[in-house]
Amino acid sequence: MLNSTQGRELLEDLNIKVDLVRTVPYAAREETRIVAFKWESVIGEDGQSVVLTEEQQRERYRAYVERNIGAVLNEKQLCVIGVEKGQDVLSVQVRGRDIELSGRTDLLILSDIVKNNPFDVQYLPEVKLLIEVKRAVKPSSDFQALSELIALDLLVDDPVMALLTDLNEEWLFFWVAEKENASARICKARIRTPGEAFEVIKTLLTQSPTADAEIRLPCFQESVKRQKLSKLLPPIGEGGESGGVRESIERYYDIASMLGPDLDMARAVARQVTRSIPTLSYFS
């Protein structure tokens, strides 16, 4: 799992900025009255109430999500799958960046063909949305959702979205947007009620997966145009840590061949090489 420092470093390394998007109340408010998910508790040996972990309640909240978008799932031949611990389906090497992401998310909405063989989840067929569930959403939780979105986007052909939620009052949607001022952009929108959030999800699942297509989502002030991160990152060889390391090493040997070894410069190059070693970012 990424902490805040690792998350900021990942965004900086990939030159990604996060933009906040305004939302408004859903016009058809009467249609959005859905009861929030209730986290279960048990009574411990000391007589105190203990809330079960997200892991212990995965099947309950998977069924909760499925129940509230069931009609659209059936229409589009999709399903909601819980990703078991140890299924690192979001593992990917960021090409040209010496960065490796490894881990999973909690729920995936994807083709219902995986019901025939659960192991096929690893191929992420027609995946639309990943859902990271937290009993308590903290500011640092954003970085876990962002890293999962980055990994999923790099693994599949079509644009996707990520949702970070407590299934109560925090429903945070993330997606890759258009490049601006030489930086890739990920947008974040906040929805406050389960009913409105499920309207967003249902509408999303019916939209074209094509990149560049503008889609209208409930509660969003502006239309959404999702992009592919692979098209926004600089091509291999244009910048990136690996190219800079190679140039530094070559420059050091050129100078050393003429002037002799330079201990301070050698240490600086060594530090740069160390920073370029692939970083495993676990966000499961």
Short mmCIF file of C-alpha atoms in Angstrom, two decimals:
data_model
loop_
_atom_site.label_atom_id
_atom_site.label_comp_id
_atom_site.label_asym_id
_atom_site.label_seq_id
_atom_site.Cartn_x
_atom_site.Cartn_y
_atom_site.Cartn_z
CA MET A 1 0.00 0.00 0.00
CA LEU A 2 1.33 3.43 -0.94
CA ASN A 3 1.83 6.02 1.76
CA SER A 4 1.49 9.74 1.05
CA THR A 5 5.20 10.22 0.37
CA GLN A 6 5.37 7.30 -2.07
CA GLY A 7 2.17 8.48 -3.75
CA ARG A 8 3.51 11.98 -4.32
CA GLU A 9 6.77 10.55 -5.64
CA LEU A 10 4.87 8.35 -8.09
CA LEU A 11 2.87 11.31 -9.44
CA GLU A 12 6.03 13.40 -9.66
CA ASP A 13 7.98 10.66 -11.46
CA LEU A 14 5.21 10.30 -14.05
CA ASN A 15 4.59 14.07 -14.22
CA ILE A 16 0.92 13.68 -13.30
CA LYS A 17 -1.17 16.45 -11.75
CA VAL A 18 -4.53 15.97 -10.03
CA ASP A 19 -7.36 18.36 -10.92
CA LEU A 20 -10.54 18.73 -8.85
CA VAL A 21 -13.87 18.70 -10.68
CA ARG A 22 -17.02 20.38 -9.38
CA THR A 23 -20.20 18.38 -8.86
CA VAL A 24 -23.83 19.39 -8.32
CA PRO A 25 -26.84 17.64 -6.73
CA TYR A 26 -28.61 15.17 -9.01
CA ALA A 27 -31.74 16.74 -10.50
CA ALA A 28 -33.91 13.62 -10.06
CA ARG A 29 -33.18 13.42 -6.34
CA GLU A 30 -36.26 11.26 -5.58
CA GLU A 31 -34.74 8.46 -7.66
CA THR A 32 -31.52 8.38 -5.69
CA ARG A 33 -32.64 7.42 -2.19
CA ILE A 34 -30.44 4.44 -1.41
CA VAL A 35 -29.50 3.37 2.10
CA ALA A 36 -25.79 3.53 2.87
CA PHE A 37 -23.86 0.33 3.50
CA LYS A 38 -23.81 -0.69 7.16
CA TRP A 39 -20.46 -1.93 8.43
CA GLU A 40 -20.98 -4.91 10.74
CA SER A 41 -19.54 -5.24 14.22
CA VAL A 42 -19.03 -8.14 16.59
CA ILE A 43 -18.76 -8.22 20.36
CA GLY A 44 -15.25 -9.09 21.48
CA GLU A 45 -14.21 -11.11 24.53
CA ASP A 46 -13.90 -7.88 26.50
CA GLY A 47 -17.49 -7.00 25.72
CA GLN A 48 -16.53 -4.16 23.40
CA SER A 49 -17.95 -3.75 19.90
CA VAL A 50 -15.37 -4.45 17.18
CA VAL A 51 -16.02 -3.43 13.57
CA LEU A 52 -15.08 -6.16 11.09
CA THR A 53 -12.38 -5.28 8.58
CA GLU A 54 -13.02 -4.47 4.93
CA GLU A 55 -11.49 -7.85 4.03
CA GLN A 56 -13.94 -9.70 6.29
CA GLN A 57 -16.91 -7.91 4.72
CA ARG A 58 -15.91 -7.99 1.04
CA GLU A 59 -18.70 -10.33 -0.05
CA ARG A 60 -21.30 -8.22 1.79
CA TYR A 61 -20.28 -4.96 0.16
CA ARG A 62 -19.78 -6.66 -3.23
CA ALA A 63 -23.41 -7.81 -3.06
CA TYR A 64 -24.46 -4.30 -1.94
CA VAL A 65 -22.88 -2.72 -5.03
CA GLU A 66 -24.24 -5.43 -7.32
CA ARG A 67 -27.76 -5.05 -5.95
CA ASN A 68 -27.86 -1.32 -6.65
CA ILE A 69 -26.71 -1.53 -10.28
CA GLY A 70 -28.09 -4.99 -11.14
CA ALA A 71 -30.30 -3.97 -14.07
CA VAL A 72 -27.44 -2.27 -15.93
CA LEU A 73 -25.10 -5.17 -15.19
CA ASN A 74 -27.55 -7.62 -16.78
CA GLU A 75 -28.16 -5.37 -19.77
CA LYS A 76 -24.45 -4.87 -20.50
CA GLN A 77 -23.37 -8.43 -19.53
CA LEU A 78 -21.17 -7.17 -16.73
CA CYS A 79 -20.58 -8.28 -13.15
CA VAL A 80 -19.05 -7.11 -9.88
CA ILE A 81 -16.12 -9.27 -8.80
CA GLY A 82 -14.32 -9.21 -5.46
CA VAL A 83 -10.55 -9.50 -5.86
CA GLU A 84 -9.14 -11.92 -3.33
CA LYS A 85 -6.03 -11.23 -1.30
CA GLY A 86 -2.98 -12.40 -3.23
CA GLN A 87 -4.54 -11.81 -6.66
CA ASP A 88 -2.20 -9.08 -7.87
CA VAL A 89 -4.21 -8.33 -11.00
CA LEU A 90 -2.94 -4.73 -11.10
CA SER A 91 0.74 -5.48 -11.58
CA VAL A 92 2.50 -3.60 -14.37
CA GLN A 93 5.88 -2.20 -15.36
CA VAL A 94 5.69 1.45 -16.44
CA ARG A 95 7.65 1.36 -19.68
CA GLY A 96 10.62 3.71 -19.83
CA ARG A 97 10.16 4.81 -16.24
CA ASP A 98 11.80 2.05 -14.13
CA ILE A 99 8.64 1.92 -12.04
CA GLU A 100 6.75 -1.24 -11.21
CA LEU A 101 3.30 -1.23 -9.63
CA SER A 102 2.13 -4.41 -7.96
CA GLY A 103 -1.10 -5.14 -6.13
CA ARG A 104 -4.85 -5.32 -6.47
CA THR A 105 -8.06 -3.49 -5.68
CA ASP A 106 -11.20 -4.59 -3.81
CA LEU A 107 -13.85 -4.76 -6.54
CA LEU A 108 -13.85 -4.74 -10.35
CA ILE A 109 -16.77 -4.20 -12.70
CA LEU A 110 -16.00 -6.15 -15.87
CA SER A 111 -17.39 -8.69 -18.34
CA ASP A 112 -19.53 -11.41 -16.74
CA ILE A 113 -17.64 -13.99 -18.82
CA VAL A 114 -15.27 -14.28 -15.84
CA LYS A 115 -18.04 -16.04 -13.92
CA ASN A 116 -17.27 -19.12 -16.00
CA ASN A 117 -13.70 -19.15 -14.73
CA PRO A 118 -12.74 -16.80 -11.87
CA PHE A 119 -9.05 -17.09 -12.81
CA ASP A 120 -9.82 -15.13 -15.99
CA VAL A 121 -10.17 -11.99 -13.91
CA GLN A 122 -6.41 -11.58 -14.46
CA TYR A 123 -7.14 -10.69 -18.12
CA LEU A 124 -9.49 -7.85 -17.06
CA PRO A 125 -11.98 -8.38 -19.92
CA GLU A 126 -14.04 -5.25 -20.72
CA VAL A 127 -13.19 -3.76 -17.34
CA LYS A 128 -15.01 -0.48 -16.66
CA LEU A 129 -14.39 0.51 -13.07
CA LEU A 130 -12.24 -0.44 -10.09
CA ILE A 131 -13.56 0.19 -6.59
CA GLU A 132 -11.27 0.64 -3.58
CA VAL A 133 -13.31 0.31 -0.39
CA LYS A 134 -12.27 1.86 2.91
CA ARG A 135 -14.29 1.83 6.12
CA ALA A 136 -12.73 5.24 6.75
CA VAL A 137 -11.47 7.23 3.75
CA LYS A 138 -8.41 9.30 4.68
CA PRO A 139 -6.52 11.87 2.59
CA SER A 140 -3.71 9.35 2.09
CA SER A 141 -6.23 6.88 0.63
CA ASP A 142 -6.27 8.98 -2.54
CA PHE A 143 -2.80 7.79 -3.45
CA GLN A 144 -3.83 4.15 -3.27
CA ALA A 145 -6.75 4.79 -5.62
CA LEU A 146 -4.54 6.86 -7.94
CA SER A 147 -1.89 4.14 -8.16
CA GLU A 148 -4.55 1.52 -8.88
CA LEU A 149 -6.03 3.69 -11.62
CA ILE A 150 -2.61 4.21 -13.17
CA ALA A 151 -1.90 0.46 -13.14
CA LEU A 152 -5.30 -0.50 -14.58
CA ASP A 153 -5.12 2.17 -17.27
CA LEU A 154 -1.72 0.89 -18.42
CA LEU A 155 -2.94 -2.71 -18.48
CA VAL A 156 -6.06 -2.33 -20.63
CA ASP A 157 -6.87 -0.83 -24.02
CA ASP A 158 -9.88 1.34 -23.15
CA PRO A 159 -10.25 4.25 -20.72
CA VAL A 160 -11.33 3.31 -17.19
CA MET A 161 -12.29 4.99 -13.93
CA ALA A 162 -11.52 4.39 -10.27
CA LEU A 163 -13.79 4.84 -7.27
CA LEU A 164 -12.57 5.29 -3.69
CA THR A 165 -15.44 4.98 -1.23
CA ASP A 166 -16.59 4.22 2.30
CA LEU A 167 -19.98 3.23 0.81
CA ASN A 168 -21.55 5.97 2.94
CA GLU A 169 -20.71 9.66 2.47
CA GLU A 170 -17.46 9.49 0.50
CA TRP A 171 -17.59 8.52 -3.18
CA LEU A 172 -14.46 9.78 -4.96
CA PHE A 173 -14.21 9.19 -8.71
CA PHE A 174 -10.87 9.40 -10.56
CA TRP A 175 -10.09 9.27 -14.29
CA VAL A 176 -7.28 10.17 -16.69
CA ALA A 177 -8.01 13.44 -18.48
CA GLU A 178 -6.40 15.51 -21.21
CA LYS A 179 -2.81 16.66 -20.97
CA GLU A 180 -2.25 20.25 -19.86
CA ASN A 181 0.95 22.31 -19.56
CA ALA A 182 3.09 19.26 -20.43
CA SER A 183 1.61 17.26 -17.52
CA ALA A 184 -0.74 14.30 -17.66
CA ARG A 185 -3.91 14.99 -15.68
CA ILE A 186 -6.04 12.84 -13.42
CA CYS A 187 -9.38 14.35 -12.41
CA LYS A 188 -11.12 13.79 -9.09
CA ALA A 189 -14.82 14.32 -8.39
CA ARG A 190 -16.58 13.93 -5.05
CA ILE A 191 -20.14 12.60 -4.63
CA ARG A 192 -21.71 12.63 -1.18
CA THR A 193 -24.65 10.17 -1.30
CA PRO A 194 -24.92 6.50 -2.30
CA GLY A 195 -27.91 7.16 -4.56
CA GLU A 196 -26.12 9.81 -6.60
CA ALA A 197 -22.95 7.71 -6.77
CA PHE A 198 -24.84 4.71 -8.13
CA GLU A 199 -26.49 6.93 -10.77
CA VAL A 200 -22.98 7.93 -11.86
CA ILE A 201 -21.86 4.30 -11.99
CA LYS A 202 -24.92 3.13 -13.93
CA THR A 203 -24.53 5.92 -16.47
CA LEU A 204 -20.80 5.23 -16.81
CA LEU A 205 -21.41 1.54 -17.59
CA THR A 206 -23.65 2.43 -20.52
CA GLN A 207 -21.17 4.85 -22.14
CA SER A 208 -18.80 4.27 -25.04
CA PRO A 209 -15.37 3.10 -23.83
CA THR A 210 -13.65 4.97 -26.66
CA ALA A 211 -10.94 7.44 -25.66
CA ASP A 212 -11.69 11.07 -26.54
CA ALA A 213 -15.46 10.44 -26.44
CA GLU A 214 -17.27 13.02 -24.32
CA ILE A 215 -19.69 11.50 -21.83
CA ARG A 216 -22.26 13.16 -19.59
CA LEU A 217 -22.47 11.86 -16.02
CA PRO A 218 -25.07 12.77 -13.38
CA CYS A 219 -23.85 15.37 -10.84
CA PHE A 220 -20.88 16.43 -13.00
CA GLN A 221 -20.97 20.07 -14.06
CA GLU A 222 -19.00 19.43 -17.23
CA SER A 223 -18.83 16.53 -19.67
CA VAL A 224 -16.04 14.03 -19.10
CA LYS A 225 -13.47 13.15 -21.74
CA ARG A 226 -11.33 10.25 -20.61
CA GLN A 227 -7.87 9.62 -22.01
CA LYS A 228 -5.29 6.83 -22.02
CA LEU A 229 -2.29 7.49 -19.82
CA SER A 230 -0.02 5.57 -22.18
CA LYS A 231 -0.66 8.24 -24.82
CA LEU A 232 0.06 11.11 -22.42
CA LEU A 233 3.37 9.92 -21.00
CA PRO A 234 6.51 10.86 -23.00
CA PRO A 235 7.73 8.07 -25.32
CA ILE A 236 10.66 5.92 -24.23
CA GLY A 237 13.87 7.84 -24.65
CA GLU A 238 12.27 11.27 -24.26
CA GLY A 239 13.21 12.12 -20.71
CA GLY A 240 12.78 9.59 -17.93
CA GLU A 241 15.17 8.51 -15.24
CA SER A 242 16.78 5.69 -17.21
CA GLY A 243 17.96 8.01 -19.99
CA GLY A 244 19.36 10.47 -17.46
CA VAL A 245 21.28 7.73 -15.66
CA ARG A 246 22.84 6.50 -18.89
CA GLU A 247 23.93 10.02 -19.81
CA SER A 248 25.41 10.62 -16.34
CA ILE A 249 27.43 7.40 -16.44
CA GLU A 250 28.77 8.18 -19.92
CA ARG A 251 29.66 11.73 -18.86
CA TYR A 252 31.47 10.44 -15.75
CA TYR A 253 33.62 8.02 -17.79
CA ASP A 254 34.42 10.73 -20.32
CA ILE A 255 35.64 13.07 -17.58
CA ALA A 256 37.45 10.30 -15.69
CA SER A 257 39.32 9.25 -18.84
CA MET A 258 40.71 12.76 -19.22
CA LEU A 259 41.10 14.02 -15.64
CA GLY A 260 41.13 10.85 -13.58
CA PRO A 261 38.58 9.51 -11.10
CA ASP A 262 36.37 12.04 -9.29
CA LEU A 263 35.09 10.57 -6.02
CA ASP A 264 32.33 13.15 -5.47
CA MET A 265 31.03 12.77 -8.99
CA ALA A 266 31.12 8.96 -8.69
CA ARG A 267 29.01 9.17 -5.53
CA ALA A 268 26.49 11.45 -7.25
CA VAL A 269 26.17 9.03 -10.17
CA ALA A 270 25.79 6.11 -7.74
CA ARG A 271 22.93 7.89 -5.97
CA GLN A 272 21.22 8.50 -9.31
CA VAL A 273 21.60 4.83 -10.27
CA THR A 274 20.12 3.78 -6.92
CA ARG A 275 17.10 6.02 -7.43
CA SER A 276 16.51 4.51 -10.87
CA ILE A 277 16.25 0.91 -9.62
CA PRO A 278 12.66 -0.32 -10.16
CA THR A 279 10.43 0.54 -7.22
CA LEU A 280 7.77 -1.92 -6.15
CA SER A 281 4.68 0.02 -5.07
CA TYR A 282 2.31 -2.24 -3.19
CA PHE A 283 -1.24 -0.96 -2.95
CA SER A 284 -3.14 -4.14 -2.10
#
